[in-house]
Short mmCIF file of C-alpha atoms in Angstrom, two decimals:
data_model
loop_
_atom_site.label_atom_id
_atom_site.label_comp_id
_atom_site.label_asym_id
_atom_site.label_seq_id
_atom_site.Cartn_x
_atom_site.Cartn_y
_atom_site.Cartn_z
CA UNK A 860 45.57 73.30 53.91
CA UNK A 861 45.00 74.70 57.49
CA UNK A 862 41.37 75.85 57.73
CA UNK A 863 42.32 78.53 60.73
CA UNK A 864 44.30 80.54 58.25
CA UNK A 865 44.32 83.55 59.84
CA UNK A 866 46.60 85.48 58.14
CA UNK A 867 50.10 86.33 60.18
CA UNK A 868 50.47 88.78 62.96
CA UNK A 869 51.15 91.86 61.21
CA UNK A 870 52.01 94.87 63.11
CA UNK A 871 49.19 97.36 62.33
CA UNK A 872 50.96 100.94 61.19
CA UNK A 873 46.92 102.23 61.65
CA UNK A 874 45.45 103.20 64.30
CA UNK A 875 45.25 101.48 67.86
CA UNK A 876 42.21 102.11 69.43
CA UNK A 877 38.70 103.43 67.87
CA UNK A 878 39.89 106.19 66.24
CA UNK A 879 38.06 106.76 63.33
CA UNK A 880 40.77 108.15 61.42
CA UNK A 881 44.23 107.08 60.86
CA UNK A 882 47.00 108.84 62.78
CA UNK A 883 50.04 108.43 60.13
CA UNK A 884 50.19 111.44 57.19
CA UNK A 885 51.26 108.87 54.84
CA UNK A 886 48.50 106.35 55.13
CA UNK A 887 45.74 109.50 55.19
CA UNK A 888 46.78 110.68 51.72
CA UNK A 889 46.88 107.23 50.35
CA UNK A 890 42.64 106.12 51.83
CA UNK A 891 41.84 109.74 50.43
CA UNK A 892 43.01 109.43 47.12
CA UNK A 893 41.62 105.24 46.30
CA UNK A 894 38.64 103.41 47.30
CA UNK A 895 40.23 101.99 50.76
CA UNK A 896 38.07 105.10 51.93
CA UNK A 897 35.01 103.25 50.84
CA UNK A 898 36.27 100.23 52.74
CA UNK A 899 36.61 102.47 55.64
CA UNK A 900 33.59 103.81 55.67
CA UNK A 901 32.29 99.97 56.58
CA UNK A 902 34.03 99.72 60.05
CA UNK A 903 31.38 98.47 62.36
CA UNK A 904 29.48 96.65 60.09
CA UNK A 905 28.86 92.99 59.22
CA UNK A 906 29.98 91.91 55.87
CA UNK A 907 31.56 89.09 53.90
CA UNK A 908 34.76 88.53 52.06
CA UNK A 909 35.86 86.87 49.57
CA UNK A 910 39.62 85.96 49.64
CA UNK A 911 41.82 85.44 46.50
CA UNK A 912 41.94 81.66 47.34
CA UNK A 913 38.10 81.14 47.21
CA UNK A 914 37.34 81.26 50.61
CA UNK A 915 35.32 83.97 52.35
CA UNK A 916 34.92 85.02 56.03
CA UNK A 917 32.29 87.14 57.61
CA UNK A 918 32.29 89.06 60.33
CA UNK A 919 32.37 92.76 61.68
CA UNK A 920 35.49 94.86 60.22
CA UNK A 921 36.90 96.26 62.95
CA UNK A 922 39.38 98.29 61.03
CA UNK A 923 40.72 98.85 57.43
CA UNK A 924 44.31 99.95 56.62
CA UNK A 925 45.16 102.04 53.92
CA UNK A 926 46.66 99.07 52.09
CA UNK A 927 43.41 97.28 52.28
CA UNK A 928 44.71 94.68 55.46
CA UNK A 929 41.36 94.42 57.01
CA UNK A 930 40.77 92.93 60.87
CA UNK A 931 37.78 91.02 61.22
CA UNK A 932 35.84 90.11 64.73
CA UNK A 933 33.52 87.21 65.27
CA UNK A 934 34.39 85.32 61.84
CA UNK A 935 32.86 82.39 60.18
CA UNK A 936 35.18 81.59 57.99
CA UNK A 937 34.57 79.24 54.94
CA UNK A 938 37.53 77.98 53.28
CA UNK A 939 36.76 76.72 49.54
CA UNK A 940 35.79 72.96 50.98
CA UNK A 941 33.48 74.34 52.24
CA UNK A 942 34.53 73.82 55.60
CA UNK A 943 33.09 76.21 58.56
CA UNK A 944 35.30 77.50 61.10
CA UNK A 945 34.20 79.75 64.23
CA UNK A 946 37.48 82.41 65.11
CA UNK A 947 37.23 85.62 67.19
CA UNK A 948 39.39 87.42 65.13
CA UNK A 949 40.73 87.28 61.93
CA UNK A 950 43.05 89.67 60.17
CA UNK A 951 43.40 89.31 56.58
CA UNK A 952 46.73 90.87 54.48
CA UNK A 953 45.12 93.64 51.30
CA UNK A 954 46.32 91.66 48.65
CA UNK A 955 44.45 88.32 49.47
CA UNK A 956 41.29 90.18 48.80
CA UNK A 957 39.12 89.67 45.84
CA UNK A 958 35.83 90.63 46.72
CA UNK A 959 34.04 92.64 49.91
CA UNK A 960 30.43 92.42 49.75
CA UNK A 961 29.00 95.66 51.19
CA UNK A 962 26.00 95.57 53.13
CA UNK A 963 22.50 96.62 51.23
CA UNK A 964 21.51 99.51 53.81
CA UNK A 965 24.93 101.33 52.94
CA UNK A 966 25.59 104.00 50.02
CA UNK A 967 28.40 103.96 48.89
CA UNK A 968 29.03 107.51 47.23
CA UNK A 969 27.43 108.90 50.97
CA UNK A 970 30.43 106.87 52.82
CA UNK A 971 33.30 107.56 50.58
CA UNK A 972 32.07 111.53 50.99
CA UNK A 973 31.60 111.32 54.78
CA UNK A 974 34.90 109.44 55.06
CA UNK A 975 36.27 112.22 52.96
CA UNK A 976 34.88 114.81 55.48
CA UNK A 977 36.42 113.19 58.37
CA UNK A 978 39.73 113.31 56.78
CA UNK A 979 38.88 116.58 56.00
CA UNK A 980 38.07 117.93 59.70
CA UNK A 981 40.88 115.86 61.08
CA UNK A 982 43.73 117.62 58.62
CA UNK A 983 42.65 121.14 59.77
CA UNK A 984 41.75 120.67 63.10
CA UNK A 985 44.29 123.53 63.63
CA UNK A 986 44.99 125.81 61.10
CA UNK A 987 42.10 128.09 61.39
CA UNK A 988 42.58 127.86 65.45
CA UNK A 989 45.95 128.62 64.96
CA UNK A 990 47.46 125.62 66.73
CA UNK A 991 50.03 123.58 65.58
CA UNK A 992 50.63 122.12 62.43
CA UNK A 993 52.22 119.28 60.94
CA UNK A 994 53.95 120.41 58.22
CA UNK A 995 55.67 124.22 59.10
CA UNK A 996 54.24 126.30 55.77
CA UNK A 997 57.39 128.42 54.96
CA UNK A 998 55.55 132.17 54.69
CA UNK A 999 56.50 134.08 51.47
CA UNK B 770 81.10 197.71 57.31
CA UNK B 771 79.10 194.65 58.83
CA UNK B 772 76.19 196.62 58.80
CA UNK B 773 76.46 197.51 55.34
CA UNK B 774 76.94 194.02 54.55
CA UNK B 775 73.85 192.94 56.86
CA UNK B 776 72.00 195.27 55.31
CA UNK B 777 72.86 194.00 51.60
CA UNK B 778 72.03 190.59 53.17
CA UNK B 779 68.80 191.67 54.14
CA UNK B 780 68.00 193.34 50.40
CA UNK B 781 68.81 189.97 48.89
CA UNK B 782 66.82 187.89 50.92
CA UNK B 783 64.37 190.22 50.58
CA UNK B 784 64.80 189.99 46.52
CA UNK B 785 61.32 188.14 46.62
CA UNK B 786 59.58 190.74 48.77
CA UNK B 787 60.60 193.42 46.38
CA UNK B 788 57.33 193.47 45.24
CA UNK B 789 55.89 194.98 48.33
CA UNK B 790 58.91 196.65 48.95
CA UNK B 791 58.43 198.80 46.17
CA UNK B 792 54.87 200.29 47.56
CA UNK B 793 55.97 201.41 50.80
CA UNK B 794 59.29 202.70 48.91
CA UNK B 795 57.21 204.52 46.75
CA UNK B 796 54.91 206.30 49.58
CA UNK B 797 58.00 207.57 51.81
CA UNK B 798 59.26 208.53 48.13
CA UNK B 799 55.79 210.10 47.43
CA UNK B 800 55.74 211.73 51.08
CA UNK B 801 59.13 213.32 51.75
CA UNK B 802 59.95 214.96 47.90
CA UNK B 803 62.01 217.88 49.01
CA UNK B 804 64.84 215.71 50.65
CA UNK B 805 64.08 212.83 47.62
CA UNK B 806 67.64 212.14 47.02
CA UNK B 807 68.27 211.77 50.52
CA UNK B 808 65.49 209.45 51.23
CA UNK B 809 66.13 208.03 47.69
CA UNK B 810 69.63 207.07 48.79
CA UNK B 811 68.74 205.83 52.69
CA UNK B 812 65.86 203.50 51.11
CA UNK B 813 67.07 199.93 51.04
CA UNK B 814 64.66 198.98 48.70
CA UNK B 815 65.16 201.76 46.17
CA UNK B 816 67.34 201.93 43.01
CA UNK B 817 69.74 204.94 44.46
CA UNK B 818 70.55 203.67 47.86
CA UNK B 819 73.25 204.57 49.24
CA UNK B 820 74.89 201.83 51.53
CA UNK B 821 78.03 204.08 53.39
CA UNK B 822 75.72 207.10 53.51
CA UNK B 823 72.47 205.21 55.41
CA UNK B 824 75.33 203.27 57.54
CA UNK B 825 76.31 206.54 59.15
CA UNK B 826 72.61 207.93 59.29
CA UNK B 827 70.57 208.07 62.46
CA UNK B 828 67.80 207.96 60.97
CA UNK B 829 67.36 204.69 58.76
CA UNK B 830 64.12 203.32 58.18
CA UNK B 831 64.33 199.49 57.76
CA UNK B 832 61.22 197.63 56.03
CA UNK B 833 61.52 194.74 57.97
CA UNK B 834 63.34 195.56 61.28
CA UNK B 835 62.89 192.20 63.33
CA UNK B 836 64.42 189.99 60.79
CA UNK B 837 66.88 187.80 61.52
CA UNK B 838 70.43 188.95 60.51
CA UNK B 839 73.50 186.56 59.10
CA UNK B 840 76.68 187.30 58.93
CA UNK B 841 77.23 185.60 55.68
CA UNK B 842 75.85 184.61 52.47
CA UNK B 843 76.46 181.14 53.18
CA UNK B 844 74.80 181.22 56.81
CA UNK B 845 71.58 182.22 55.13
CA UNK B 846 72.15 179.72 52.76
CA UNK B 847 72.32 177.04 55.28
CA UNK B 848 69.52 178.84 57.29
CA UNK B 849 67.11 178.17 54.08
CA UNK B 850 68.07 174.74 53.61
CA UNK B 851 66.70 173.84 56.80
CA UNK B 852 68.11 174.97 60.17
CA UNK B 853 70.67 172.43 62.52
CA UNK B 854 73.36 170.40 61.38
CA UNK B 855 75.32 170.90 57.96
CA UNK B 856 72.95 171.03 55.04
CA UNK B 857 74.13 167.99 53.46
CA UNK B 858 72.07 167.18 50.69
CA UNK B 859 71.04 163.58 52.09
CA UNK B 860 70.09 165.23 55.42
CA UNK B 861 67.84 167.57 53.23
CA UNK B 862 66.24 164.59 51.55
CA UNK B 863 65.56 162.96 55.07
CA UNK B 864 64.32 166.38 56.86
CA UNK B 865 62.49 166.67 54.09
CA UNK B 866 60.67 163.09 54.12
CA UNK B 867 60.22 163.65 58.13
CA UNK B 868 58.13 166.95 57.12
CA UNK B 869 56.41 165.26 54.95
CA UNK B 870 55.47 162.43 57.03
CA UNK B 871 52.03 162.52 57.74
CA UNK B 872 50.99 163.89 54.41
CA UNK B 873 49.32 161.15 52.68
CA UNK B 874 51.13 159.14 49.51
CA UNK B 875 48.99 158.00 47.39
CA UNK B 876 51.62 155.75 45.52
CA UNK B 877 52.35 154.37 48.54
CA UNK B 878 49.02 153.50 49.89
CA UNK B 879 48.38 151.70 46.65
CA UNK B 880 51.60 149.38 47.09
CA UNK B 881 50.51 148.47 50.83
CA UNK B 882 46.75 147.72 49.40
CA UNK B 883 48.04 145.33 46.90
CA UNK B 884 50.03 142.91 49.83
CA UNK B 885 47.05 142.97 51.73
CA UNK B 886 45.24 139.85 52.40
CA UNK B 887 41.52 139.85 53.46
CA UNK B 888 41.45 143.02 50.88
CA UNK B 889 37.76 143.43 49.51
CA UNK B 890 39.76 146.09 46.86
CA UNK B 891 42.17 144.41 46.03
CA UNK B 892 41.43 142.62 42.29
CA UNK B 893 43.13 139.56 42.00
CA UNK B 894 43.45 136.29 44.67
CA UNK B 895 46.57 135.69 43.23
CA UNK B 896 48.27 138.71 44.28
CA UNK B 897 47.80 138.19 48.01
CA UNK B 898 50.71 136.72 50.04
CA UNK B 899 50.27 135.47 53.93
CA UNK B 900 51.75 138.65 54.88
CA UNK B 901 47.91 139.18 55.52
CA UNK B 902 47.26 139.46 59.48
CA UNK B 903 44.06 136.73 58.84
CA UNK B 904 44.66 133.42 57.39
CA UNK B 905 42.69 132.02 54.40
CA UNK B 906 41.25 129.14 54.03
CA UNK B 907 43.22 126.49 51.97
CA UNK B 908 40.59 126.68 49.36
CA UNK B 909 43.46 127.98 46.52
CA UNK B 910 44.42 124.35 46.18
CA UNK B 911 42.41 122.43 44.45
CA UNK B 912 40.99 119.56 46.43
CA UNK B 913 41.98 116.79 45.19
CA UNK B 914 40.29 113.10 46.71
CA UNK B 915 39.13 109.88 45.29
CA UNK B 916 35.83 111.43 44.07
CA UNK B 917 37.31 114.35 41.96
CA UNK B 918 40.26 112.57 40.60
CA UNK B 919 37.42 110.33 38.62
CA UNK B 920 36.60 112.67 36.56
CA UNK B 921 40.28 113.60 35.51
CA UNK B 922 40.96 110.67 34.24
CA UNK B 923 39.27 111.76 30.38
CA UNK B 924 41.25 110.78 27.45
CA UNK B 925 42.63 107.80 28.97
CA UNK B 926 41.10 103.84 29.45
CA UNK B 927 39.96 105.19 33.21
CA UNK B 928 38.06 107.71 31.08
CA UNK B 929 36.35 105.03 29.22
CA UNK B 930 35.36 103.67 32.89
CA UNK B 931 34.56 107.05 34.07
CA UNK B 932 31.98 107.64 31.30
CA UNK B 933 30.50 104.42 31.99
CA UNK B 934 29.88 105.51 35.60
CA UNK B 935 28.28 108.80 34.24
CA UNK B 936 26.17 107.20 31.95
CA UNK B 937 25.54 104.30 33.52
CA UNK B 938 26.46 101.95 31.61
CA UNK B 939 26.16 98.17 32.22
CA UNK B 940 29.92 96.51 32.41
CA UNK B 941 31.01 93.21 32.72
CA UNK B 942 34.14 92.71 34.22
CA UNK B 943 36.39 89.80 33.68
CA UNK B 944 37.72 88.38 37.34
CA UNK B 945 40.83 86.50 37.30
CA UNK B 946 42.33 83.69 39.71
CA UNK B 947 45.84 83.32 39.74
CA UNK B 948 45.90 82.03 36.62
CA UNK B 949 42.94 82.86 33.75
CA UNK B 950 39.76 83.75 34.16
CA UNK B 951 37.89 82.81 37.41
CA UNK B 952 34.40 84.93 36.02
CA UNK B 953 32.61 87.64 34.64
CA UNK B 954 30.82 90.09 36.86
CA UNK B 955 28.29 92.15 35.49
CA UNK B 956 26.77 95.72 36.91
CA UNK B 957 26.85 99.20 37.21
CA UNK B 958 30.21 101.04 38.50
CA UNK B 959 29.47 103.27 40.96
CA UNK B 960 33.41 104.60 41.55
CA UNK B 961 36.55 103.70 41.05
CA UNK B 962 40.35 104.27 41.22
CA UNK B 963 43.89 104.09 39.94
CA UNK B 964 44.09 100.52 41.18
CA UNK B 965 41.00 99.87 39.14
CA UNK B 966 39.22 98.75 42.58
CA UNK B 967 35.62 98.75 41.72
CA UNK B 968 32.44 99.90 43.56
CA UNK B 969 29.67 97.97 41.62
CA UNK B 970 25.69 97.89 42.05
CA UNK B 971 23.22 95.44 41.09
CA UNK B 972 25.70 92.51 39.63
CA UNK B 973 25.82 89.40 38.10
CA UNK B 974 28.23 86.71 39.07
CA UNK B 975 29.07 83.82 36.98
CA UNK B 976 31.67 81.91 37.75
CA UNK B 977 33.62 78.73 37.79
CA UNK B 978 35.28 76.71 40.36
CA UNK B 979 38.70 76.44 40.03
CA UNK B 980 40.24 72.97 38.88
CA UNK B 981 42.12 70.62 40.78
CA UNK B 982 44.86 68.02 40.40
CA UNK B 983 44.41 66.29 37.15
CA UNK B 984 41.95 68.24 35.56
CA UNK B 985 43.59 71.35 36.38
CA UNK B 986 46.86 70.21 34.62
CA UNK B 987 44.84 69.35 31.45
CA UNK B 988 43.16 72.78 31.88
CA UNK B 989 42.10 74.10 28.86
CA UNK B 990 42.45 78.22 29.29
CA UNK B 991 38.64 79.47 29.75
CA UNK B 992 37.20 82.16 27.99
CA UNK B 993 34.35 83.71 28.54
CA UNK B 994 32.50 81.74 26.00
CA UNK B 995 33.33 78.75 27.44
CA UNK B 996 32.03 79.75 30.53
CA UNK B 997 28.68 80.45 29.46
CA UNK B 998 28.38 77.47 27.16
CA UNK B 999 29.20 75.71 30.07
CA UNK B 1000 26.90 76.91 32.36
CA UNK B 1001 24.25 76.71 30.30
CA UNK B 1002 25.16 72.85 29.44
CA UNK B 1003 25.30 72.18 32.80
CA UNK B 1004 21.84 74.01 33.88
CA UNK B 1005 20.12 72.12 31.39
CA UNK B 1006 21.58 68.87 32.05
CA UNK B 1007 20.86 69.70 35.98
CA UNK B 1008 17.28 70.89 34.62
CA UNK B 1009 16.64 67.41 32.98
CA UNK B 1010 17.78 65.75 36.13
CA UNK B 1011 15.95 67.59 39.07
CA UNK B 1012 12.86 66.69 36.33
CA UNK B 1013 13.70 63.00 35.90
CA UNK B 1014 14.98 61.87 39.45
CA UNK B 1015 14.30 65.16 41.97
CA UNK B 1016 17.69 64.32 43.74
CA UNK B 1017 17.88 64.89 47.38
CA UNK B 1018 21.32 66.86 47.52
CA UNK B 1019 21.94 70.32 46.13
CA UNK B 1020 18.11 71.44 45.51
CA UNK B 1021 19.50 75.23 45.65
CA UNK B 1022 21.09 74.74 42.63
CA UNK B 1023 19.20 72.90 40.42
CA UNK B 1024 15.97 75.58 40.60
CA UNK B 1025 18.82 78.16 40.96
CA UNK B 1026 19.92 76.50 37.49
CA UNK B 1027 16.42 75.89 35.89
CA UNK B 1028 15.74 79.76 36.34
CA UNK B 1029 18.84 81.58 34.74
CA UNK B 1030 19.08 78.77 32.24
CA UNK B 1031 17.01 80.93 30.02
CA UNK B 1032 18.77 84.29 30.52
CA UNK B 1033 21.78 82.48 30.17
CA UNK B 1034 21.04 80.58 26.97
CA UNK B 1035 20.50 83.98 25.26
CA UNK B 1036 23.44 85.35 26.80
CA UNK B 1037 25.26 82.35 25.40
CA UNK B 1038 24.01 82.46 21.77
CA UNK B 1039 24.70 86.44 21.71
CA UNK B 1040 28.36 85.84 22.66
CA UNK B 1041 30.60 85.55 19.58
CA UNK B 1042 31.46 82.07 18.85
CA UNK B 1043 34.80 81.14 19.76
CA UNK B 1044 37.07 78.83 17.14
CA UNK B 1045 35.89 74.99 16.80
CA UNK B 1046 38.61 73.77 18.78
CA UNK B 1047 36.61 74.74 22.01
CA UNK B 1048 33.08 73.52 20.95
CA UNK B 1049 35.63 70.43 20.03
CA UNK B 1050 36.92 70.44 23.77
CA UNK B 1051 33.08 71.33 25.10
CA UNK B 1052 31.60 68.14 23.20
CA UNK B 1053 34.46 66.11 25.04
CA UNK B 1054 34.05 67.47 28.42
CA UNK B 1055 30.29 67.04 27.95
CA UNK B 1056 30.93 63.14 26.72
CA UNK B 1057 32.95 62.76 29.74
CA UNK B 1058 29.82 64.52 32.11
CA UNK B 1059 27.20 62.06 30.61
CA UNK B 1060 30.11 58.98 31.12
CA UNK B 1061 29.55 59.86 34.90
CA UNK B 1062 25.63 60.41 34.56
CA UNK B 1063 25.56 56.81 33.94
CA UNK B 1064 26.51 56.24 37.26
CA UNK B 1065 24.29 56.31 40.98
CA UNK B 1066 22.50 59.99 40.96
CA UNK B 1067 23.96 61.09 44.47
CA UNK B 1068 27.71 60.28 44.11
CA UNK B 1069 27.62 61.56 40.90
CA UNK B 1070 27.24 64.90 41.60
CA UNK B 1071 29.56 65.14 44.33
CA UNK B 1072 32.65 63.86 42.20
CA UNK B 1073 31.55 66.25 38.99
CA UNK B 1074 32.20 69.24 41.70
CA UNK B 1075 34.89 67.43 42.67
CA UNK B 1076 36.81 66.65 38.96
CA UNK B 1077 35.15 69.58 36.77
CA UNK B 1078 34.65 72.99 38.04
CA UNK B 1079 31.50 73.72 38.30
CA UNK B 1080 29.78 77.44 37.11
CA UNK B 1081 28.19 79.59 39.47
CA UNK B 1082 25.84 82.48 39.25
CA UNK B 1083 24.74 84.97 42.11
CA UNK B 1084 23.54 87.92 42.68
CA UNK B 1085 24.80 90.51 44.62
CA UNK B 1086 24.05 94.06 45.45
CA UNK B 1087 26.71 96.16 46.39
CA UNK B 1088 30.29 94.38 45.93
CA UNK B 1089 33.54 95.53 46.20
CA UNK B 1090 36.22 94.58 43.96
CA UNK B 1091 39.94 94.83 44.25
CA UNK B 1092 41.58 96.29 41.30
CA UNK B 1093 44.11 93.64 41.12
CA UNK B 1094 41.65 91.05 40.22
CA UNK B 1095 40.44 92.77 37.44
CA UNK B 1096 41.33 91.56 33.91
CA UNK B 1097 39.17 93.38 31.44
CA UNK B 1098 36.59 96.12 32.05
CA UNK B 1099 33.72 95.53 28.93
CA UNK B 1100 30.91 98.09 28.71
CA UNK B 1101 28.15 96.82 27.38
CA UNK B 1102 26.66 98.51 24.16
CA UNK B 1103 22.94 100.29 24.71
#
């Protein structure tokens, strides 16, 4: 089994640079309705996980999709031998997670609500300033 | 003769006045008695007047000399009804509405206050359409996010997980790998969601190694049971070891064992026994471990990890856990 498994080069439908939110309607509804949000809410920090094939990699998310596909910089990645490996980046596909260990200094309900308040501010940026928005609301 | 008939023009639209008509009638009447039938019959108010005779007077005294004079019945007619153009009756109606336009309808002003928006009046929030000039805030839809579609869930098995994050309950949830059971964690949910992804505090890992090659083919499904007997076999036959020959390799886990032996022992004997046919398979799997105890200390260890998966505990904080590795959610009873 290859150690460096980093998993495929996925095009990333999320965002592209540090935007905090994501850009695409689709992907918004889906983090604010599950627990993605939570995962969200831990871009920037260091943490480990723990991959559906036993190994575990830890490192600084860097960003977190709303299908859980989670980029990782500055990795140590342990496959189940055991075996260390050093990689600068590391994206790993939603469904080959079983486990993210979130760090001690972070609550969780605070994130998930903060995240939720992003969202929040980000979906009506512009209906109270009456700018543009997304979806045309058909007046009665 | 168009006088005459001016003049009964003027008596009938002067039908109303004849009221008033009567009292100056009556003082001319009063005044001039001696020539009463004459004056009688020139009156155009009173009862004996005399149309031919007061057109060919000089001297006719009119009540109301600067009124305006028709020549017909149906000019006045037309006149009353309102003035220029024909007196249709829709063209009343709207001359009418026009004269009427800045009195103040009170049906009306009750319709507009209903579609009004930012209304303090009006009653209900319901009622109010965008024809409003201000927009409201999308507060009429309920929000609906991660956090408040927990609670919703009652009356269904996300319900039961729901009341166990209320209450905080302790759960221990079953893990799976790809095939079985990989472990049991056990903590406190702090969320969750449709996928089952869990947000636990304060867990409990146990959990074994997966098998490979031949061992895995002879793979015996593990229950939860198993596990524990297991792990509690193998503490105390790591226990007895790290007290007999203190071996060099893997000192984490032998205190690690030696510690949680005890918790785990209790948490093995509390677990309902499982048929005979595992404590059958455990007895065999144990003959096999003390087989390979014979052998040198150091080596030995290595292959056991190698040929029998070994159990695991840990503890960890704050974990996340993705729903689709969830088998079983088990509260724990109080």
């Amino acid at each position: 089994m290859d150690p460096m498994k980093s998993k495929g080069a996925e095009s990333q439908p999320s965002s592209v640079g540090p935007v905090e939110v994501v850009n695409s309607i689709r992907e918004r509804t889906i983090t604010e309705n599950s627990m993605v949000i939570l995962l969200q809410g831990l871009q920037g920090e260091v943490t480990t996980v723990d991959l559906r094939n036993e190994s575990t990699a830890r490192g600084r998310v860097v960003n977190v999709d709303a299908f859980m596909n989670i980029r990782l910089e500055d990795v140590l990645y342990r496959d189940r031998r055991g075996q260390l490996t050093q990689l600068q980046d590391l994206f790993i596909t939603g469904r080959n997670i079983r486990y993210v260990h979130i760090p001690d200094h972070m609550d969780i309900m605070k994130t998930i609500e903060s995240q939720l308040a992003k969202i929040h501010r980000v979906r009506n940026f512009g209906s109270e300033g009456g700018g543009r928005k997304e979806f045309a609301k058909k007046t009665k | 003769m168009e006088e005459r008939e001016k003049r009964s023009v003027n008596s009938d639209s002067k039908e109303t006045l004849s009221a008033p008509c009567s009292s100056p009638a009556s003082a001319p009447e009063a005044g001039s008695k001696a020539e009463d039938g004459g004056a009688d019959k020139l009156d155009v108010c009173s009862d004996k007047f005399d149309p031919l005779l007061a057109l060919y007077s000089p001297a006719v005294q009119l009540p109301f000399p600067n009124i305006k004079c028709f020549n017909n019945v149906a000019e006045y007619e037309s006149f009353l009804k309102g003035g220029r153009g024909r007196a249709k009756p829709e063209n009343v109606e709207k001359r009418q509405r026009k004269a009427m336009k800045g009195v103040v309808d009170l049906e009306r002003i009750e319709r507009l206050k209903k579609l009004m928006v930012n209304n303090p009046v009006s009653e209900s929030e319901e009622g109010e359409s965008s024809s409003g000039t201000t927009r409201r805030k999308r507060r009429q839809k309920p929000v609906k996010n991660v956090l408040t579609r927990m609670p919703l869930c009652k009356g269904s098995p996300l319900g039961e997980l729901y009341r166990c994050v209320e209450e905080r309950i302790r759960v221990k949830v079953h893990v799976r790998t790809f095939k079985g059971l990989r472990g049991v964690c056990a903590g406190f949910v702090v969320a969750f969601d449709k996928f089952w992804n869990l947000a636990m505090v304060d867990v409990d890992e146990t959990y074994r190694e997966p098998l490979f090659g031949e061992a895995f083919y002879h793979e015996k499904a593990l229950t939860t049971t198993r596990l524990f007997e297991k792990l509690s076999l193998q503490e105390t036959s790591e226990c007895a070891e790290s007290v007999k020959k203190q071996p060099a390799d893997s000192p984490k886990e032998t205190p690690e064992g030696c510690s949680s032996s005890h918790a785990v022992g209790v948490r093995g004997d509390g677990r309902t026994a499982d048929s005979k046919l595992s404590e059958a398979a455990e007895t065999e799997k144990d003959a096999h471990k003390t087989l390979l105890m014979v052998q040198s200390p150091q080596t030995r260890q290595k292959k056991e990890t190698k040929t029998y998966g070994k159990v695991h505990t840990r503890h960890i904080n704050q974990l996340f856990i993705r729903g689709e590795n969830v088998i079983l959610v088990n509260p724990q009873p109080l």
